[in-house]
Short mmCIF file of C-alpha atoms in Angstrom, two decimals:
data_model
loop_
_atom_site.label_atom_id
_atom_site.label_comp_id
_atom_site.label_asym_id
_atom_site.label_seq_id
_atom_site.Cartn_x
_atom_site.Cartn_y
_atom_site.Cartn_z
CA UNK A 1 105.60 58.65 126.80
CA UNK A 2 108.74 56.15 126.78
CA UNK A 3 111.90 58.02 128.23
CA UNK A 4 115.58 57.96 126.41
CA UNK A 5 116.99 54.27 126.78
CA UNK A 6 120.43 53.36 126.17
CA UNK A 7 121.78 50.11 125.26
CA UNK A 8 123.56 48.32 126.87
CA UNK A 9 123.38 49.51 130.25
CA UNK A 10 126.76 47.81 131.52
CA UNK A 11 129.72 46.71 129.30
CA UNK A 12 133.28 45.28 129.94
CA UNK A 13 136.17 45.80 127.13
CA UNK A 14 139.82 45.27 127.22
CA UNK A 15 142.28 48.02 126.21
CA UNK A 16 142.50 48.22 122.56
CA UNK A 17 139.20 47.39 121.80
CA UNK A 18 136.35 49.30 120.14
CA UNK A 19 132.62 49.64 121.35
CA UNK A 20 129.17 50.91 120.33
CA UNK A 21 126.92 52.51 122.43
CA UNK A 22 122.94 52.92 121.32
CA UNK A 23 120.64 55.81 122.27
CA UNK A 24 116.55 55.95 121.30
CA UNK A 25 115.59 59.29 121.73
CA UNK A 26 112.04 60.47 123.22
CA UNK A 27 109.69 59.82 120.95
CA UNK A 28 109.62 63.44 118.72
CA UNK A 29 112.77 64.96 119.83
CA UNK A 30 115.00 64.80 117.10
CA UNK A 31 118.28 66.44 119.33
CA UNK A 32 120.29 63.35 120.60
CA UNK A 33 123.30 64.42 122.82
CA UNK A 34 126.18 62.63 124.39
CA UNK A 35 128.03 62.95 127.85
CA UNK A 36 130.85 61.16 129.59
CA UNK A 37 130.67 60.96 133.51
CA UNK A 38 133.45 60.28 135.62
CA UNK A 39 133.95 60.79 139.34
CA UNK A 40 135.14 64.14 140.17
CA UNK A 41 134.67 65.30 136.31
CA UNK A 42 131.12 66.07 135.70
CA UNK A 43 129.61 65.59 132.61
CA UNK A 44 131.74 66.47 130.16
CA UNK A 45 130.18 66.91 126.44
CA UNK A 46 130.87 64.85 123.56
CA UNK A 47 128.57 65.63 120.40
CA UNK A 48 125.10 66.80 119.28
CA UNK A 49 123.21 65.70 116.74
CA UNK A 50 120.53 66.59 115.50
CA UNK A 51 118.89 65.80 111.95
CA UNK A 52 121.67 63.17 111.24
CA UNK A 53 124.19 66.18 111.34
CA UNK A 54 126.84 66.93 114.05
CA UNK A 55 125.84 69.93 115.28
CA UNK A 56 128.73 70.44 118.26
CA UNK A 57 131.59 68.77 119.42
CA UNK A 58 133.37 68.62 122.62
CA UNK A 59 137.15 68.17 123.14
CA UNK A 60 137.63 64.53 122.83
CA UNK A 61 140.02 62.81 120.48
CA UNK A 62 139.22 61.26 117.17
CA UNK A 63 138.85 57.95 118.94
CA UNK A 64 135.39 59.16 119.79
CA UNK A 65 132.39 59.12 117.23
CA UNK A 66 128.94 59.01 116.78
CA UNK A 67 126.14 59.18 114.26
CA UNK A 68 122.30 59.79 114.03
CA UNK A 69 120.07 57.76 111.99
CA UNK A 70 117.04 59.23 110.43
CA UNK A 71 114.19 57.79 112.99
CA UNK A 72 116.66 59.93 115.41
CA UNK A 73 118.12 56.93 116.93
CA UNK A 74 121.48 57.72 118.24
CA UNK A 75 125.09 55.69 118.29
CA UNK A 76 128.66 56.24 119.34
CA UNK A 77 131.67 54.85 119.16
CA UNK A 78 134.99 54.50 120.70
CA UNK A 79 137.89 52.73 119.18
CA UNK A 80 141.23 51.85 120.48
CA UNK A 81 140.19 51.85 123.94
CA UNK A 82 141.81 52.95 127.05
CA UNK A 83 141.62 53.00 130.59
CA UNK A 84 140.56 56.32 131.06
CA UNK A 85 137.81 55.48 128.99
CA UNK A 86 136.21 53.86 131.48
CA UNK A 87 133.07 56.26 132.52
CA UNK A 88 129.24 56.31 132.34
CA UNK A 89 128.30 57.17 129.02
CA UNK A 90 124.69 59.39 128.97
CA UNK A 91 122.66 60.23 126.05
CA UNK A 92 119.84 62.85 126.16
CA UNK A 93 117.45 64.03 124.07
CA UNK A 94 116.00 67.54 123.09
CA UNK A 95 113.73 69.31 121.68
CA UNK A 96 115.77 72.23 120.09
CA UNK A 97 112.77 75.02 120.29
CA UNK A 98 112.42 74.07 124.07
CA UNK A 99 116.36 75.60 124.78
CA UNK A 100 118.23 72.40 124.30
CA UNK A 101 116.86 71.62 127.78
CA UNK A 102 117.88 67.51 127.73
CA UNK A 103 116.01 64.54 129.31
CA UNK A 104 118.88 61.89 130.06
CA UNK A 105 119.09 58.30 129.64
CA UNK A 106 120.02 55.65 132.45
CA UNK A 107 123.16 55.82 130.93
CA UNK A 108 126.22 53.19 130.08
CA UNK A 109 128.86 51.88 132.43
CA UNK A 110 131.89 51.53 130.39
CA UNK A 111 134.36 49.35 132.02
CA UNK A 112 138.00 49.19 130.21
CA UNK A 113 140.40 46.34 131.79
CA UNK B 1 134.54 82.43 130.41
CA UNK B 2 131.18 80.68 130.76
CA UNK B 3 130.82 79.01 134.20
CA UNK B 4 128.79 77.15 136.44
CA UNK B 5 130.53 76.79 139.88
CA UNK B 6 128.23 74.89 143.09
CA UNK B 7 128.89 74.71 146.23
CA UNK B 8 129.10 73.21 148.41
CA UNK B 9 130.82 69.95 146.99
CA UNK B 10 129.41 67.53 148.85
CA UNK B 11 126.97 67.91 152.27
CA UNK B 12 125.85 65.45 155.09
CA UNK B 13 122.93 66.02 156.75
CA UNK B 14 120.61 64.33 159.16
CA UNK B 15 117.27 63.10 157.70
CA UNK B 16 114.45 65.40 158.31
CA UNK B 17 116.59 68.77 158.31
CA UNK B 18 117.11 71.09 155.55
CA UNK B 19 119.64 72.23 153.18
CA UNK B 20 120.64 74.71 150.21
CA UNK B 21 122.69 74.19 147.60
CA UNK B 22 124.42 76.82 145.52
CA UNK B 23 124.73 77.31 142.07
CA UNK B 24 126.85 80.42 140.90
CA UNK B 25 127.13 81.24 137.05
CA UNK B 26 128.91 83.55 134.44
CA UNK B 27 126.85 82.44 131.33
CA UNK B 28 125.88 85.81 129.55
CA UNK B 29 123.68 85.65 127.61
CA UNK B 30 121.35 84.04 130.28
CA UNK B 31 118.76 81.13 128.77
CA UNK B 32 117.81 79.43 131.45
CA UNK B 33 119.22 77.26 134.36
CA UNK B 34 117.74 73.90 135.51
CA UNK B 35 118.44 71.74 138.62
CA UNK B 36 119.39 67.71 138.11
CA UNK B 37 119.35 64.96 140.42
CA UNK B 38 121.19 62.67 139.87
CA UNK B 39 121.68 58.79 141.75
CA UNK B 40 124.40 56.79 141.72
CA UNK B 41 124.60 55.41 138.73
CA UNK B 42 121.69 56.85 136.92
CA UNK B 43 121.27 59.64 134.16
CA UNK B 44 119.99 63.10 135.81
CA UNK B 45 116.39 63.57 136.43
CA UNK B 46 115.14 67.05 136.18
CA UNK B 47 113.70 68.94 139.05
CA UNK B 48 112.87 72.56 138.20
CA UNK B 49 113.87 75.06 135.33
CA UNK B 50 113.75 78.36 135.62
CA UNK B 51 113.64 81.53 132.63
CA UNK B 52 114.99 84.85 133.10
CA UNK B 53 112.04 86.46 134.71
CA UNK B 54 111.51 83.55 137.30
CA UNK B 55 112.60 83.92 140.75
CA UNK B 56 111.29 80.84 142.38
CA UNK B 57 110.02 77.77 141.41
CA UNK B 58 109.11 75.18 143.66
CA UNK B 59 108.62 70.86 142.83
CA UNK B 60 107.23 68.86 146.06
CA UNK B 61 110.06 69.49 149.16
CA UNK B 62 112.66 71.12 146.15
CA UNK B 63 112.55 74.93 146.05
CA UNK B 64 114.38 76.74 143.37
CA UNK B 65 115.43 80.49 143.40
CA UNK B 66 117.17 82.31 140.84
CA UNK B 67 118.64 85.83 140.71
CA UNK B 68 119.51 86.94 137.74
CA UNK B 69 121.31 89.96 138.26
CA UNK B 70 123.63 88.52 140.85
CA UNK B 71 123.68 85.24 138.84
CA UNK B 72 122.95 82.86 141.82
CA UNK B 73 120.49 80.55 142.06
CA UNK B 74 119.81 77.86 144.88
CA UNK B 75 118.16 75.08 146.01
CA UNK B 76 116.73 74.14 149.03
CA UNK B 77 115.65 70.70 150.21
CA UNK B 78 112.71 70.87 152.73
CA UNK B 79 112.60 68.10 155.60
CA UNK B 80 115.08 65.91 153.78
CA UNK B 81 114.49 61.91 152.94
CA UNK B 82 117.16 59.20 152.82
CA UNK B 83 115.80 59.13 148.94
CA UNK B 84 117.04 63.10 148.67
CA UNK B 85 120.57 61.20 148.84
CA UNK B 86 122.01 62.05 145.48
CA UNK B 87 124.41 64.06 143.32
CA UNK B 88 122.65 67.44 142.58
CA UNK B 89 123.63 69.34 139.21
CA UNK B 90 123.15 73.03 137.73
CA UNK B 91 123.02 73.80 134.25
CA UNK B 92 123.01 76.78 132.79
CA UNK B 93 121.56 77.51 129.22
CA UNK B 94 123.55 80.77 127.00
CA UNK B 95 124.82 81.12 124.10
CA UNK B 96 128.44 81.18 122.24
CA UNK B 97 128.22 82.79 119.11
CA UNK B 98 125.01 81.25 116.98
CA UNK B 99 125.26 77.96 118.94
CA UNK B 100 122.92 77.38 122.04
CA UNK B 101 125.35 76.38 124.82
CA UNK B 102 124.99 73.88 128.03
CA UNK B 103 127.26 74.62 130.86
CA UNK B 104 127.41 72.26 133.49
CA UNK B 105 128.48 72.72 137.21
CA UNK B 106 130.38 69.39 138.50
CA UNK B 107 127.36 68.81 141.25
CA UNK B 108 126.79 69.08 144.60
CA UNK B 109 126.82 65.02 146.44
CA UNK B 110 124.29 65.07 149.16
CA UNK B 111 123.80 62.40 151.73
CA UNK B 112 121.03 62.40 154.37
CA UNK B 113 122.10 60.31 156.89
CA UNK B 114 119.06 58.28 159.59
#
């Protein structure tokens, strides 16, 4: 069984700009979550989806967004870019009768310049 | 306040030895609490979970205990490998209000040293 795989795994943006990250879930989990990771911070949620519906949101501003197609597939998005931005970006997926227990992705290394 | 604090932060030890990490919570209601690894640059990998009524769970040289009514749970590396170098996370499953909750601790960084 294929694990979660992000795309892409490393990415360099300049301050202002806006970037999309991908997620495929495990095949049959249909809960796709989101985590930033800095040093020092922990993982710090972002938003759950989960049937194409936001089910919970973290405290991050507006800048931050995401959606959830219907084969589960997973995307966010962060516009206006800053330098605290800069992070690795995991996604993980659920099943939600299992206790939201999540199998993570290799994740995304955000650089902002 | 839902919490997951570990100690300690970080932890060198010489390959070979052994170690425990701690995990301390304050989730109520309790779900269930699950150890990460996690490598430098990678997304966690799993290592044990563990349910109310669990008090140990073991996976190769990881050993997990959990009591529940202190709300401590550890883990403790058995004749540590340079490999067992890593950041190692708790997570604690509850709930707040109707919505199933993940709190994370910040990690314990482990180094085993040759």
């Amino acid at each position: 069984k294929a694990g979660v795989t992000q795309t892409p795994r490393y990415l360099i943006k300049t301050r202002g700009q806006q970037v999309t990250l991908s997620c495929s879930p495990i095949s049959g989990h249909r809960s796709v979550s989101w985590y930033q990771q800095t040093p020092g911070q922990g993982l710090q949620f972002l938003f759950e989806y989960f049937s194409e519906t936001q089910r919970n949101k973290g405290n991050f501003p507006g800048r931050f967004s995401g959606r959830q197609f219907s084969n589960s597939r997973s995307e966010m998005n962060v516009s206006t870019l800053e330098l605290g931005d800069s992070a690795l970006y995991l996604c993980a997926s659920s099943r939600r009768d299992r206790g939201l227990v999540p199998f993570f992705g290799p994740g995304t290394r955000l650089t902002v310049l | 306040k839902n919490q997951v604090e570990q100690s300690p932060q970080s932890l060198i030890i010489l390959e070979g030895k052994n170690c425990t990490l701690q995990c301390n919570y304050t989730v109520s209601p309790f779900s269930n609490l699950r150890w990460y690894k996690q490598d430098t640059g990678r997304g966690p990998v799993s290592l044990t979970i563990m349910t109310f009524s669990e008090n140990t769970k073991s996976n190769g040289r990881y050993t997990a205990t959990l009591d529940a009514d202190t709300k401590q749970s550890s883990l403790h590396i058995t004749a540590s490998q340079l490999s067992d170098s890593a950041s190692y996370i708790c997570v604690v499953s509850g709930w707040a209000g109707n919505n199933r909750k993940l709190i994370w601790g910040l990690g314990t960084s482990l180094a085993v040293n040759p």
